PDB file of C-alpha atoms in Angstrom:
ATOM      1  CA  MET A 242     -34.504 -34.084  51.848  1.00 33.00           C
ATOM      2  CA  LYS A 243     -35.373 -31.007  53.879  1.00 38.00           C
ATOM      3  CA  GLU A 244     -36.164 -27.782  52.100  1.00 37.00           C
ATOM      4  CA  ARG A 245     -33.505 -25.152  51.797  1.00 40.00           C
ATOM      5  CA  ALA A 246     -33.832 -22.578  54.584  1.00 42.00           C
ATOM      6  CA  GLU A 247     -35.301 -19.293  53.433  1.00 47.00           C
ATOM      7  CA  ASP A 248     -32.621 -17.310  55.225  1.00 56.00           C
ATOM      8  CA  SER A 249     -29.641 -19.158  53.776  1.00 60.00           C
ATOM      9  CA  VAL A 250     -26.753 -17.022  52.605  1.00 62.00           C
ATOM     10  CA  ALA A 251     -26.641 -16.042  48.940  1.00 61.00           C
ATOM     11  CA  ASP A 252     -23.351 -17.662  47.927  1.00 62.00           C
ATOM     12  CA  ALA A 253     -23.718 -20.909  49.877  1.00 68.00           C
ATOM     13  CA  PRO A 254     -23.937 -24.040  47.708  1.00 72.00           C
ATOM     14  CA  PRO A 255     -27.512 -25.293  47.142  1.00 66.00           C
ATOM     15  CA  GLU A 256     -28.679 -27.955  49.607  1.00 70.00           C
ATOM     16  CA  ASN A 257     -25.582 -27.575  51.777  1.00 78.00           C
ATOM     17  CA  TRP A 258     -25.561 -29.570  55.004  1.00 74.00           C
ATOM     18  CA  VAL A 259     -26.054 -26.524  57.233  1.00 84.00           C
ATOM     19  CA  ASP A 260     -29.312 -25.574  55.519  1.00 79.00           C
ATOM     20  CA  THR A 261     -30.601 -29.121  55.337  1.00 81.00           C
ATOM     21  CA  HIS A 262     -29.347 -30.905  58.466  1.00 77.00           C
ATOM     22  CA  ALA A 263     -27.940 -28.541  61.112  1.00 83.00           C
ATOM     23  CA  PRO A 264     -30.203 -27.909  64.133  1.00 89.00           C
ATOM     24  CA  ALA A 265     -32.006 -24.590  63.813  1.00 86.00           C
ATOM     25  CA  SER A 266     -30.419 -23.245  67.014  1.00 86.00           C
ATOM     26  CA  LEU A 267     -26.889 -23.891  65.712  1.00 88.00           C
ATOM     27  CA  ARG A 268     -27.479 -22.887  62.104  1.00 90.00           C
ATOM     28  CA  PRO A 269     -26.574 -19.175  62.530  1.00 90.00           C
ATOM     29  CA  TYR A 270     -23.257 -20.104  64.171  1.00 93.00           C
ATOM     30  CA  ALA A 271     -22.458 -22.624  61.436  1.00 92.00           C
ATOM     31  CA  ARG A 272     -23.134 -19.913  58.875  1.00 91.00           C
ATOM     32  CA  LEU A 273     -21.008 -17.423  60.778  1.00 92.00           C
ATOM     33  CA  ALA A 274     -18.133 -19.921  60.641  1.00 92.00           C
ATOM     34  CA  ARG A 275     -18.898 -20.449  56.914  1.00 90.00           C
ATOM     35  CA  LEU A 276     -19.451 -24.169  57.418  1.00 89.00           C
ATOM     36  CA  ASP A 277     -22.072 -23.893  54.676  1.00 87.00           C
ATOM     37  CA  ARG A 278     -19.304 -22.744  52.326  1.00 88.00           C
ATOM     38  CA  PRO A 279     -16.392 -25.207  52.665  1.00 92.00           C
ATOM     39  CA  ILE A 280     -14.380 -23.637  49.839  1.00 94.00           C
ATOM     40  CA  GLY A 281     -12.878 -21.197  52.353  1.00 93.00           C
ATOM     41  CA  TRP A 282     -11.346 -23.773  54.640  1.00 94.00           C
ATOM     42  CA  TRP A 283     -10.155 -25.736  51.614  1.00 97.00           C
ATOM     43  CA  LEU A 284      -8.268 -22.673  50.381  1.00 97.00           C
ATOM     44  CA  LEU A 285      -6.781 -22.164  53.850  1.00 97.00           C
ATOM     45  CA  LEU A 286      -5.949 -25.844  54.290  1.00 98.00           C
ATOM     46  CA  LEU A 287      -4.366 -26.660  50.947  1.00 98.00           C
ATOM     47  CA  PRO A 288      -1.211 -24.495  51.320  1.00 98.00           C
ATOM     48  CA  CYS A 289      -0.680 -26.238  54.683  1.00 98.00           C
ATOM     49  CA  TRP A 290      -0.882 -29.622  53.009  1.00 98.00           C
ATOM     50  CA  TRP A 291       1.392 -28.511  50.169  1.00 98.00           C
ATOM     51  CA  SER A 292       3.993 -27.424  52.688  1.00 98.00           C
ATOM     52  CA  VAL A 293       3.773 -30.590  54.783  1.00 98.00           C
ATOM     53  CA  ALA A 294       4.214 -32.681  51.631  1.00 98.00           C
ATOM     54  CA  LEU A 295       7.074 -30.500  50.378  1.00 98.00           C
ATOM     55  CA  ALA A 296       8.954 -30.897  53.665  1.00 98.00           C
ATOM     56  CA  SER A 297       8.376 -34.638  53.981  1.00 97.00           C
ATOM     57  CA  GLU A 298      10.585 -37.442  52.769  1.00 92.00           C
ATOM     58  CA  GLY A 299       8.121 -39.805  51.168  1.00 94.00           C
ATOM     59  CA  TRP A 300       4.478 -39.800  52.204  1.00 97.00           C
ATOM     60  CA  PRO A 301       3.315 -36.872  54.357  1.00 98.00           C
ATOM     61  CA  SER A 302       2.237 -37.586  57.926  1.00 97.00           C
ATOM     62  CA  LEU A 303      -1.483 -38.310  58.131  1.00 98.00           C
ATOM     63  CA  VAL A 304      -1.459 -36.981  61.695  1.00 98.00           C
ATOM     64  CA  LEU A 305      -0.095 -33.615  60.548  1.00 98.00           C
ATOM     65  CA  LEU A 306      -2.560 -33.468  57.656  1.00 98.00           C
ATOM     66  CA  ALA A 307      -5.425 -34.143  60.078  1.00 98.00           C
ATOM     67  CA  LEU A 308      -4.194 -31.516  62.556  1.00 98.00           C
ATOM     68  CA  PHE A 309      -3.958 -28.904  59.829  1.00 98.00           C
ATOM     69  CA  PHE A 310      -7.457 -29.846  58.682  1.00 98.00           C
ATOM     70  CA  ALA A 311      -8.865 -29.259  62.172  1.00 97.00           C
ATOM     71  CA  GLY A 312      -6.903 -26.047  62.602  1.00 96.00           C
ATOM     72  CA  SER A 313      -7.923 -24.709  59.214  1.00 96.00           C
ATOM     73  CA  VAL A 314     -11.629 -25.271  59.787  1.00 96.00           C
ATOM     74  CA  ALA A 315     -11.428 -23.626  63.214  1.00 96.00           C
ATOM     75  CA  MET A 316      -9.301 -20.665  62.181  1.00 95.00           C
ATOM     76  CA  ARG A 317     -11.169 -20.045  58.955  1.00 95.00           C
ATOM     77  CA  GLY A 318     -14.308 -19.850  61.054  1.00 95.00           C
ATOM     78  CA  ALA A 319     -12.589 -17.534  63.528  1.00 95.00           C
ATOM     79  CA  GLY A 320     -11.326 -15.305  60.726  1.00 93.00           C
ATOM     80  CA  CYS A 321     -14.782 -15.082  59.185  1.00 93.00           C
ATOM     81  CA  THR A 322     -16.340 -14.301  62.547  1.00 95.00           C
ATOM     82  CA  TRP A 323     -13.820 -11.512  63.152  1.00 94.00           C
ATOM     83  CA  ASN A 324     -14.354 -10.209  59.629  1.00 90.00           C
ATOM     84  CA  ASP A 325     -18.145 -10.180  60.096  1.00 93.00           C
ATOM     85  CA  ILE A 326     -17.899  -8.378  63.436  1.00 94.00           C
ATOM     86  CA  VAL A 327     -15.775  -5.652  61.857  1.00 91.00           C
ATOM     87  CA  ASP A 328     -17.763  -5.495  58.598  1.00 87.00           C
ATOM     88  CA  ARG A 329     -21.286  -5.814  59.951  1.00 90.00           C
ATOM     89  CA  ASP A 330     -22.353  -2.370  58.681  1.00 87.00           C
ATOM     90  CA  ILE A 331     -20.770  -2.915  55.260  1.00 84.00           C
ATOM     91  CA  ASP A 332     -22.312  -6.395  54.985  1.00 83.00           C
ATOM     92  CA  ALA A 333     -25.743  -4.926  55.667  1.00 85.00           C
ATOM     93  CA  ALA A 334     -25.339  -2.672  52.610  1.00 83.00           C
ATOM     94  CA  VAL A 335     -24.231  -5.398  50.170  1.00 81.00           C
ATOM     95  CA  ALA A 336     -26.845  -7.639  48.543  1.00 79.00           C
ATOM     96  CA  ARG A 337     -24.723 -10.804  48.700  1.00 77.00           C
ATOM     97  CA  THR A 338     -23.853 -10.427  52.389  1.00 83.00           C
ATOM     98  CA  ARG A 339     -26.828  -8.793  54.089  1.00 85.00           C
ATOM     99  CA  ALA A 340     -28.278 -12.203  55.040  1.00 86.00           C
ATOM    100  CA  ARG A 341     -25.172 -13.106  57.065  1.00 89.00           C
ATOM    101  CA  PRO A 342     -25.926 -13.842  60.729  1.00 92.00           C
ATOM    102  CA  ILE A 343     -24.755 -10.562  62.273  1.00 93.00           C
ATOM    103  CA  PRO A 344     -26.264  -8.000  59.846  1.00 92.00           C
ATOM    104  CA  SER A 345     -29.467 -10.061  59.640  1.00 90.00           C
ATOM    105  CA  GLY A 346     -29.793 -10.069  63.440  1.00 91.00           C
ATOM    106  CA  ALA A 347     -29.613 -13.855  63.805  1.00 92.00           C
ATOM    107  CA  ILE A 348     -26.571 -13.467  66.089  1.00 94.00           C
ATOM    108  CA  GLY A 349     -25.724 -10.501  68.309  1.00 95.00           C
ATOM    109  CA  VAL A 350     -22.269  -8.965  68.456  1.00 94.00           C
ATOM    110  CA  LYS A 351     -21.625 -10.240  71.999  1.00 95.00           C
ATOM    111  CA  GLN A 352     -22.571 -13.755  70.929  1.00 95.00           C
ATOM    112  CA  ALA A 353     -20.236 -13.445  67.945  1.00 95.00           C
ATOM    113  CA  TRP A 354     -17.338 -12.427  70.213  1.00 96.00           C
ATOM    114  CA  ALA A 355     -17.934 -15.481  72.413  1.00 97.00           C
ATOM    115  CA  PHE A 356     -18.054 -17.751  69.378  1.00 95.00           C
ATOM    116  CA  LEU A 357     -14.831 -16.171  68.097  1.00 96.00           C
ATOM    117  CA  ALA A 358     -13.106 -16.975  71.389  1.00 97.00           C
ATOM    118  CA  LEU A 359     -14.277 -20.597  71.237  1.00 97.00           C
ATOM    119  CA  GLN A 360     -12.939 -21.091  67.706  1.00 96.00           C
ATOM    120  CA  CYS A 361      -9.622 -19.463  68.606  1.00 96.00           C
ATOM    121  CA  LEU A 362      -9.319 -21.864  71.536  1.00 97.00           C
ATOM    122  CA  VAL A 363      -9.705 -24.831  69.193  1.00 96.00           C
ATOM    123  CA  GLY A 364      -7.065 -23.357  66.891  1.00 96.00           C
ATOM    124  CA  LEU A 365      -4.734 -22.797  69.845  1.00 97.00           C
ATOM    125  CA  LEU A 366      -5.101 -26.399  71.002  1.00 97.00           C
ATOM    126  CA  VAL A 367      -4.094 -27.581  67.527  1.00 97.00           C
ATOM    127  CA  LEU A 368      -1.176 -25.148  67.357  1.00 98.00           C
ATOM    128  CA  LEU A 369       0.197 -26.321  70.694  1.00 97.00           C
ATOM    129  CA  THR A 370       0.676 -29.848  69.304  1.00 97.00           C
ATOM    130  CA  PHE A 371       3.433 -28.537  66.998  1.00 98.00           C
ATOM    131  CA  ASN A 372       7.097 -27.857  67.754  1.00 98.00           C
ATOM    132  CA  ASN A 373       8.163 -24.587  69.374  1.00 98.00           C
ATOM    133  CA  PHE A 374       9.325 -23.008  66.120  1.00 98.00           C
ATOM    134  CA  ALA A 375       5.982 -23.709  64.436  1.00 98.00           C
ATOM    135  CA  ILE A 376       4.078 -22.417  67.476  1.00 98.00           C
ATOM    136  CA  GLY A 377       5.946 -19.112  67.373  1.00 98.00           C
ATOM    137  CA  LEU A 378       5.468 -18.875  63.625  1.00 98.00           C
ATOM    138  CA  GLY A 379       1.749 -19.482  64.045  1.00 97.00           C
ATOM    139  CA  PHE A 380       1.371 -16.680  66.563  1.00 97.00           C
ATOM    140  CA  SER A 381       3.226 -14.316  64.230  1.00 96.00           C
ATOM    141  CA  SER A 382       0.392 -14.522  61.701  1.00 95.00           C
ATOM    142  CA  LEU A 383      -2.165 -12.979  64.041  1.00 94.00           C
ATOM    143  CA  LEU A 384      -1.368  -9.379  63.115  1.00 94.00           C
ATOM    144  CA  LEU A 385      -2.162 -10.048  59.451  1.00 95.00           C
ATOM    145  CA  VAL A 386      -5.416 -11.757  60.418  1.00 93.00           C
ATOM    146  CA  ALA A 387      -6.354  -8.861  62.693  1.00 93.00           C
ATOM    147  CA  ILE A 388      -5.768  -6.078  60.161  1.00 95.00           C
ATOM    148  CA  TYR A 389      -7.231  -7.743  57.072  1.00 92.00           C
ATOM    149  CA  PRO A 390     -10.892  -6.652  57.534  1.00 90.00           C
ATOM    150  CA  PHE A 391      -9.816  -3.005  57.650  1.00 92.00           C
ATOM    151  CA  MET A 392      -7.782  -3.096  54.431  1.00 94.00           C
ATOM    152  CA  LYS A 393     -10.759  -2.696  52.094  1.00 90.00           C
ATOM    153  CA  ARG A 394     -11.253   0.740  53.629  1.00 90.00           C
ATOM    154  CA  ILE A 395      -7.738   2.025  52.918  1.00 93.00           C
ATOM    155  CA  THR A 396      -6.223   0.198  49.937  1.00 95.00           C
ATOM    156  CA  ASN A 397      -7.202  -1.078  46.507  1.00 95.00           C
ATOM    157  CA  TRP A 398      -5.336  -4.297  47.311  1.00 96.00           C
ATOM    158  CA  PRO A 399      -7.032  -5.939  50.322  1.00 95.00           C
ATOM    159  CA  GLN A 400      -6.621  -9.180  48.365  1.00 97.00           C
ATOM    160  CA  LEU A 401      -2.849  -8.915  48.864  1.00 97.00           C
ATOM    161  CA  VAL A 402      -3.240  -8.723  52.637  1.00 96.00           C
ATOM    162  CA  LEU A 403      -5.667 -11.636  52.484  1.00 96.00           C
ATOM    163  CA  GLY A 404      -3.061 -13.612  50.555  1.00 97.00           C
ATOM    164  CA  LEU A 405      -0.361 -12.849  53.113  1.00 97.00           C
ATOM    165  CA  ALA A 406      -2.630 -14.025  55.937  1.00 96.00           C
ATOM    166  CA  PHE A 407      -4.460 -16.877  54.239  1.00 95.00           C
ATOM    167  CA  ASN A 408      -1.360 -18.685  52.984  1.00 98.00           C
ATOM    168  CA  TRP A 409       0.641 -18.679  56.217  1.00 98.00           C
ATOM    169  CA  GLY A 410       0.136 -22.417  56.191  1.00 97.00           C
ATOM    170  CA  ALA A 411       2.612 -22.641  53.298  1.00 98.00           C
ATOM    171  CA  LEU A 412       5.227 -21.774  55.923  1.00 98.00           C
ATOM    172  CA  MET A 413       3.585 -23.602  58.817  1.00 98.00           C
ATOM    173  CA  GLY A 414       3.544 -27.041  57.232  1.00 98.00           C
ATOM    174  CA  TRP A 415       7.284 -27.005  56.560  1.00 98.00           C
ATOM    175  CA  ALA A 416       7.952 -25.638  60.054  1.00 98.00           C
ATOM    176  CA  ALA A 417       5.803 -28.359  61.651  1.00 98.00           C
ATOM    177  CA  VAL A 418       7.816 -31.065  59.864  1.00 98.00           C
ATOM    178  CA  ARG A 419      11.341 -29.637  60.088  1.00 98.00           C
ATOM    179  CA  GLY A 420      11.312 -27.070  62.861  1.00 97.00           C
ATOM    180  CA  GLU A 421      12.795 -24.363  60.629  1.00 98.00           C
ATOM    181  CA  LEU A 422      12.267 -22.519  57.351  1.00 98.00           C
ATOM    182  CA  SER A 423      14.220 -22.424  54.122  1.00 97.00           C
ATOM    183  CA  LEU A 424      13.905 -20.869  50.683  1.00 98.00           C
ATOM    184  CA  ALA A 425      11.621 -23.598  49.295  1.00 98.00           C
ATOM    185  CA  PRO A 426       8.633 -22.906  51.620  1.00 98.00           C
ATOM    186  CA  ILE A 427       9.198 -19.157  51.325  1.00 98.00           C
ATOM    187  CA  LEU A 428       8.874 -19.423  47.539  1.00 98.00           C
ATOM    188  CA  LEU A 429       5.811 -21.624  47.972  1.00 98.00           C
ATOM    189  CA  TYR A 430       4.308 -18.978  50.244  1.00 98.00           C
ATOM    190  CA  LEU A 431       4.988 -16.117  47.827  1.00 98.00           C
ATOM    191  CA  GLY A 432       3.484 -18.088  44.957  1.00 98.00           C
ATOM    192  CA  ALA A 433       0.416 -18.890  47.016  1.00 98.00           C
ATOM    193  CA  VAL A 434      -0.014 -15.202  47.870  1.00 98.00           C
ATOM    194  CA  ALA A 435      -0.077 -14.371  44.147  1.00 98.00           C
ATOM    195  CA  TRP A 436      -2.585 -17.197  43.602  1.00 98.00           C
ATOM    196  CA  THR A 437      -4.879 -15.761  46.281  1.00 98.00           C
ATOM    197  CA  VAL A 438      -4.719 -12.262  44.802  1.00 98.00           C
ATOM    198  CA  GLY A 439      -5.848 -13.821  41.529  1.00 98.00           C
ATOM    199  CA  TYR A 440      -8.722 -15.950  42.756  1.00 98.00           C
ATOM    200  CA  ASP A 441      -9.997 -13.396  45.249  1.00 97.00           C
ATOM    201  CA  THR A 442     -10.024 -10.716  42.554  1.00 97.00           C
ATOM    202  CA  ILE A 443     -12.345 -13.009  40.606  1.00 97.00           C
ATOM    203  CA  TYR A 444     -14.467 -13.420  43.744  1.00 95.00           C
ATOM    204  CA  ALA A 445     -14.584  -9.660  44.367  1.00 95.00           C
ATOM    205  CA  HIS A 446     -16.140  -9.029  40.949  1.00 95.00           C
ATOM    206  CA  GLN A 447     -19.402 -10.341  42.430  1.00 92.00           C
ATOM    207  CA  ASP A 448     -19.645  -7.285  44.694  1.00 88.00           C
ATOM    208  CA  LYS A 449     -18.096  -4.545  42.572  1.00 89.00           C
ATOM    209  CA  GLU A 450     -21.280  -2.528  42.030  1.00 86.00           C
ATOM    210  CA  ASP A 451     -22.164  -2.482  45.737  1.00 82.00           C
ATOM    211  CA  ASP A 452     -18.532  -1.874  46.701  1.00 83.00           C
ATOM    212  CA  ALA A 453     -18.318   1.135  44.404  1.00 85.00           C
ATOM    213  CA  LEU A 454     -21.523   2.597  45.836  1.00 80.00           C
ATOM    214  CA  ILE A 455     -20.472   2.305  49.478  1.00 84.00           C
ATOM    215  CA  GLY A 456     -16.819   3.213  48.933  1.00 85.00           C
ATOM    216  CA  VAL A 457     -15.217  -0.170  49.605  1.00 87.00           C
ATOM    217  CA  LYS A 458     -11.973  -0.816  47.709  1.00 93.00           C
ATOM    218  CA  SER A 459     -10.888  -4.011  45.952  1.00 95.00           C
ATOM    219  CA  SER A 460      -8.540  -5.289  43.279  1.00 96.00           C
ATOM    220  CA  ALA A 461     -11.619  -6.055  41.164  1.00 95.00           C
ATOM    221  CA  LEU A 462     -12.503  -2.362  41.064  1.00 95.00           C
ATOM    222  CA  LYS A 463      -8.868  -1.394  40.565  1.00 95.00           C
ATOM    223  CA  LEU A 464      -8.211  -3.775  37.665  1.00 96.00           C
ATOM    224  CA  GLY A 465     -11.665  -3.705  36.066  1.00 96.00           C
ATOM    225  CA  THR A 466     -11.622  -4.926  32.478  1.00 96.00           C
ATOM    226  CA  SER A 467      -7.869  -5.606  32.759  1.00 97.00           C
ATOM    227  CA  THR A 468      -8.470  -8.381  35.285  1.00 97.00           C
ATOM    228  CA  ALA A 469      -7.801 -11.240  32.862  1.00 97.00           C
ATOM    229  CA  LYS A 470      -4.472  -9.731  31.802  1.00 97.00           C
ATOM    230  CA  TRP A 471      -3.398  -9.427  35.431  1.00 98.00           C
ATOM    231  CA  LEU A 472      -4.481 -12.991  36.149  1.00 98.00           C
ATOM    232  CA  TRP A 473      -1.846 -14.185  33.690  1.00 98.00           C
ATOM    233  CA  PHE A 474       0.696 -12.352  35.851  1.00 98.00           C
ATOM    234  CA  PHE A 475      -0.576 -13.553  39.239  1.00 98.00           C
ATOM    235  CA  TYR A 476      -1.124 -17.147  38.187  1.00 98.00           C
ATOM    236  CA  GLY A 477       2.138 -17.169  36.257  1.00 98.00           C
ATOM    237  CA  LEU A 478       3.946 -16.169  39.447  1.00 98.00           C
ATOM    238  CA  MET A 479       2.197 -18.987  41.281  1.00 98.00           C
ATOM    239  CA  ILE A 480       3.332 -21.656  38.835  1.00 98.00           C
ATOM    240  CA  ALA A 481       6.877 -20.269  38.582  1.00 98.00           C
ATOM    241  CA  ALA A 482       7.245 -20.142  42.372  1.00 98.00           C
ATOM    242  CA  LEU A 483       5.771 -23.629  42.742  1.00 98.00           C
ATOM    243  CA  LEU A 484       8.211 -25.070  40.214  1.00 98.00           C
ATOM    244  CA  ALA A 485      11.139 -23.341  41.906  1.00 98.00           C
ATOM    245  CA  ALA A 486      10.070 -24.573  45.333  1.00 98.00           C
ATOM    246  CA  GLY A 487       9.745 -28.124  44.037  1.00 98.00           C
ATOM    247  CA  ALA A 488      13.183 -27.986  42.421  1.00 98.00           C
ATOM    248  CA  LEU A 489      14.786 -26.667  45.623  1.00 98.00           C
ATOM    249  CA  ALA A 490      13.086 -29.411  47.631  1.00 97.00           C
ATOM    250  CA  GLY A 491      14.454 -32.039  45.240  1.00 97.00           C
ATOM    251  CA  LEU A 492      11.111 -33.350  44.002  1.00 98.00           C
ATOM    252  CA  GLY A 493      11.206 -36.068  41.374  1.00 97.00           C
ATOM    253  CA  PHE A 494      10.123 -36.132  37.739  1.00 97.00           C
ATOM    254  CA  PHE A 495       6.396 -36.769  38.277  1.00 97.00           C
ATOM    255  CA  PHE A 496       5.987 -33.469  40.094  1.00 98.00           C
ATOM    256  CA  TYR A 497       6.375 -31.540  36.853  1.00 98.00           C
ATOM    257  CA  PRO A 498       3.707 -33.072  34.560  1.00 98.00           C
ATOM    258  CA  VAL A 499       1.130 -32.902  37.352  1.00 98.00           C
ATOM    259  CA  VAL A 500       1.981 -29.225  37.921  1.00 98.00           C
ATOM    260  CA  ALA A 501       1.424 -28.733  34.189  1.00 98.00           C
ATOM    261  CA  LEU A 502      -2.098 -30.112  34.663  1.00 98.00           C
ATOM    262  CA  ALA A 503      -2.639 -27.670  37.533  1.00 98.00           C
ATOM    263  CA  ALA A 504      -1.472 -24.839  35.293  1.00 98.00           C
ATOM    264  CA  VAL A 505      -4.086 -25.830  32.720  1.00 98.00           C
ATOM    265  CA  LEU A 506      -6.784 -25.343  35.369  1.00 98.00           C
ATOM    266  CA  LEU A 507      -5.577 -21.786  35.976  1.00 98.00           C
ATOM    267  CA  VAL A 508      -5.492 -21.054  32.264  1.00 98.00           C
ATOM    268  CA  TRP A 509      -9.069 -22.327  32.044  1.00 98.00           C
ATOM    269  CA  GLN A 510     -10.087 -19.828  34.733  1.00 98.00           C
ATOM    270  CA  ILE A 511      -8.575 -16.938  32.793  1.00 98.00           C
ATOM    271  CA  VAL A 512      -9.933 -17.767  29.343  1.00 98.00           C
ATOM    272  CA  THR A 513     -13.464 -18.493  30.588  1.00 98.00           C
ATOM    273  CA  LEU A 514     -13.739 -15.538  32.967  1.00 97.00           C
ATOM    274  CA  ASP A 515     -16.641 -13.135  32.553  1.00 97.00           C
ATOM    275  CA  ILE A 516     -16.237 -10.401  35.139  1.00 96.00           C
ATOM    276  CA  ASP A 517     -19.854  -9.291  34.647  1.00 95.00           C
ATOM    277  CA  ASP A 518     -21.305 -12.731  35.411  1.00 96.00           C
ATOM    278  CA  PRO A 519     -21.391 -13.262  39.208  1.00 94.00           C
ATOM    279  CA  VAL A 520     -22.402 -16.909  38.853  1.00 95.00           C
ATOM    280  CA  ARG A 521     -19.428 -17.570  36.614  1.00 97.00           C
ATOM    281  CA  CYS A 522     -17.088 -15.715  38.958  1.00 96.00           C
ATOM    282  CA  LEU A 523     -18.236 -17.812  41.905  1.00 95.00           C
ATOM    283  CA  ARG A 524     -17.806 -21.044  39.948  1.00 96.00           C
ATOM    284  CA  LEU A 525     -14.269 -20.113  38.899  1.00 97.00           C
ATOM    285  CA  PHE A 526     -13.402 -19.064  42.436  1.00 97.00           C
ATOM    286  CA  ARG A 527     -14.596 -22.411  43.812  1.00 97.00           C
ATOM    287  CA  SER A 528     -12.589 -24.305  41.174  1.00 97.00           C
ATOM    288  CA  ASN A 529      -9.420 -23.322  43.027  1.00 98.00           C
ATOM    289  CA  ARG A 530     -10.047 -26.184  45.430  1.00 98.00           C
ATOM    290  CA  ASP A 531      -9.489 -28.564  42.523  1.00 98.00           C
ATOM    291  CA  PHE A 532      -6.357 -26.676  41.504  1.00 98.00           C
ATOM    292  CA  GLY A 533      -5.041 -26.944  45.059  1.00 98.00           C
ATOM    293  CA  LEU A 534      -5.729 -30.660  45.266  1.00 98.00           C
ATOM    294  CA  VAL A 535      -3.869 -31.245  41.996  1.00 98.00           C
ATOM    295  CA  VAL A 536      -0.897 -29.299  43.365  1.00 98.00           C
ATOM    296  CA  PHE A 537      -0.947 -31.487  46.485  1.00 98.00           C
ATOM    297  CA  VAL A 538      -0.951 -34.613  44.332  1.00 98.00           C
ATOM    298  CA  ALA A 539       1.933 -33.167  42.303  1.00 98.00           C
ATOM    299  CA  ILE A 540       4.074 -32.609  45.395  1.00 98.00           C
ATOM    300  CA  VAL A 541       3.303 -36.042  46.838  1.00 98.00           C
ATOM    301  CA  ALA A 542       4.036 -37.644  43.457  1.00 98.00           C
ATOM    302  CA  GLY A 543       7.362 -35.813  43.370  1.00 98.00           C
ATOM    303  CA  GLN A 544       8.229 -37.215  46.788  1.00 97.00           C
ATOM    304  CA  VAL A 545       7.186 -40.845  46.396  1.00 95.00           C
ATOM    305  CA  ALA A 546       7.300 -41.689  42.684  1.00 82.00           C
TER     306      ALA A 546
END
């Protein structure tokens, strides 16, 4: 196995495929798109899959699941590229992010803009395979994506704006299947927003010292030692909204015990959280992929069992 690159980003998993196998010339672009950190596209993808499954009668369409996978990887990369262009000066002042491609000088700003355009084109090609309602709904999310990087400068709750943008797929999946929206996907979306505020607050505790020094705002700084108490609220909203959405969609019995298992994973996050341990915070943040997969299984089980 190849040695880990010396310039790999701090929070990338050890021995990730970008560091070990990607060609050196493409490695900075893969890092800019966060391909070395797949947790991000998982967290963008899973609400899409939940929504597709919730809207389906029986098994969800594998074609739709694959399209949302491709779109999520592309648009997560585009969102990260946009975020890094906007935040390049802030990233240079934060220990965890100063090795990112733009602040480190591995990629210039003009190159980053070109790469952003390429990723957006891929996302557009995926979007155009959907029905007209879903296409319009997809375009309506762009404002949230555009303003998110600026929120940490003006509000203590940038995580809320991230949640609003990052979970648009909870609406998109239903729209792609049915060509409309109803209360069930709206509740799913609101629950997912609360979930994101919770897990991204945990994530933000990694940077709280640097953020405080440079004047960047976050829910981690706002909540401080009360974070665990607020996680009960945010994650409780997620489970309540998920249960309500499943009931409205007419999911069967097996949905509920599997959701209970998912709830246990969130409780585990809260009771094992140490806001002063960055390694622990990152591990708990990444565990939300497993939570999301269990939720997907719960919805599918409620449809087919």
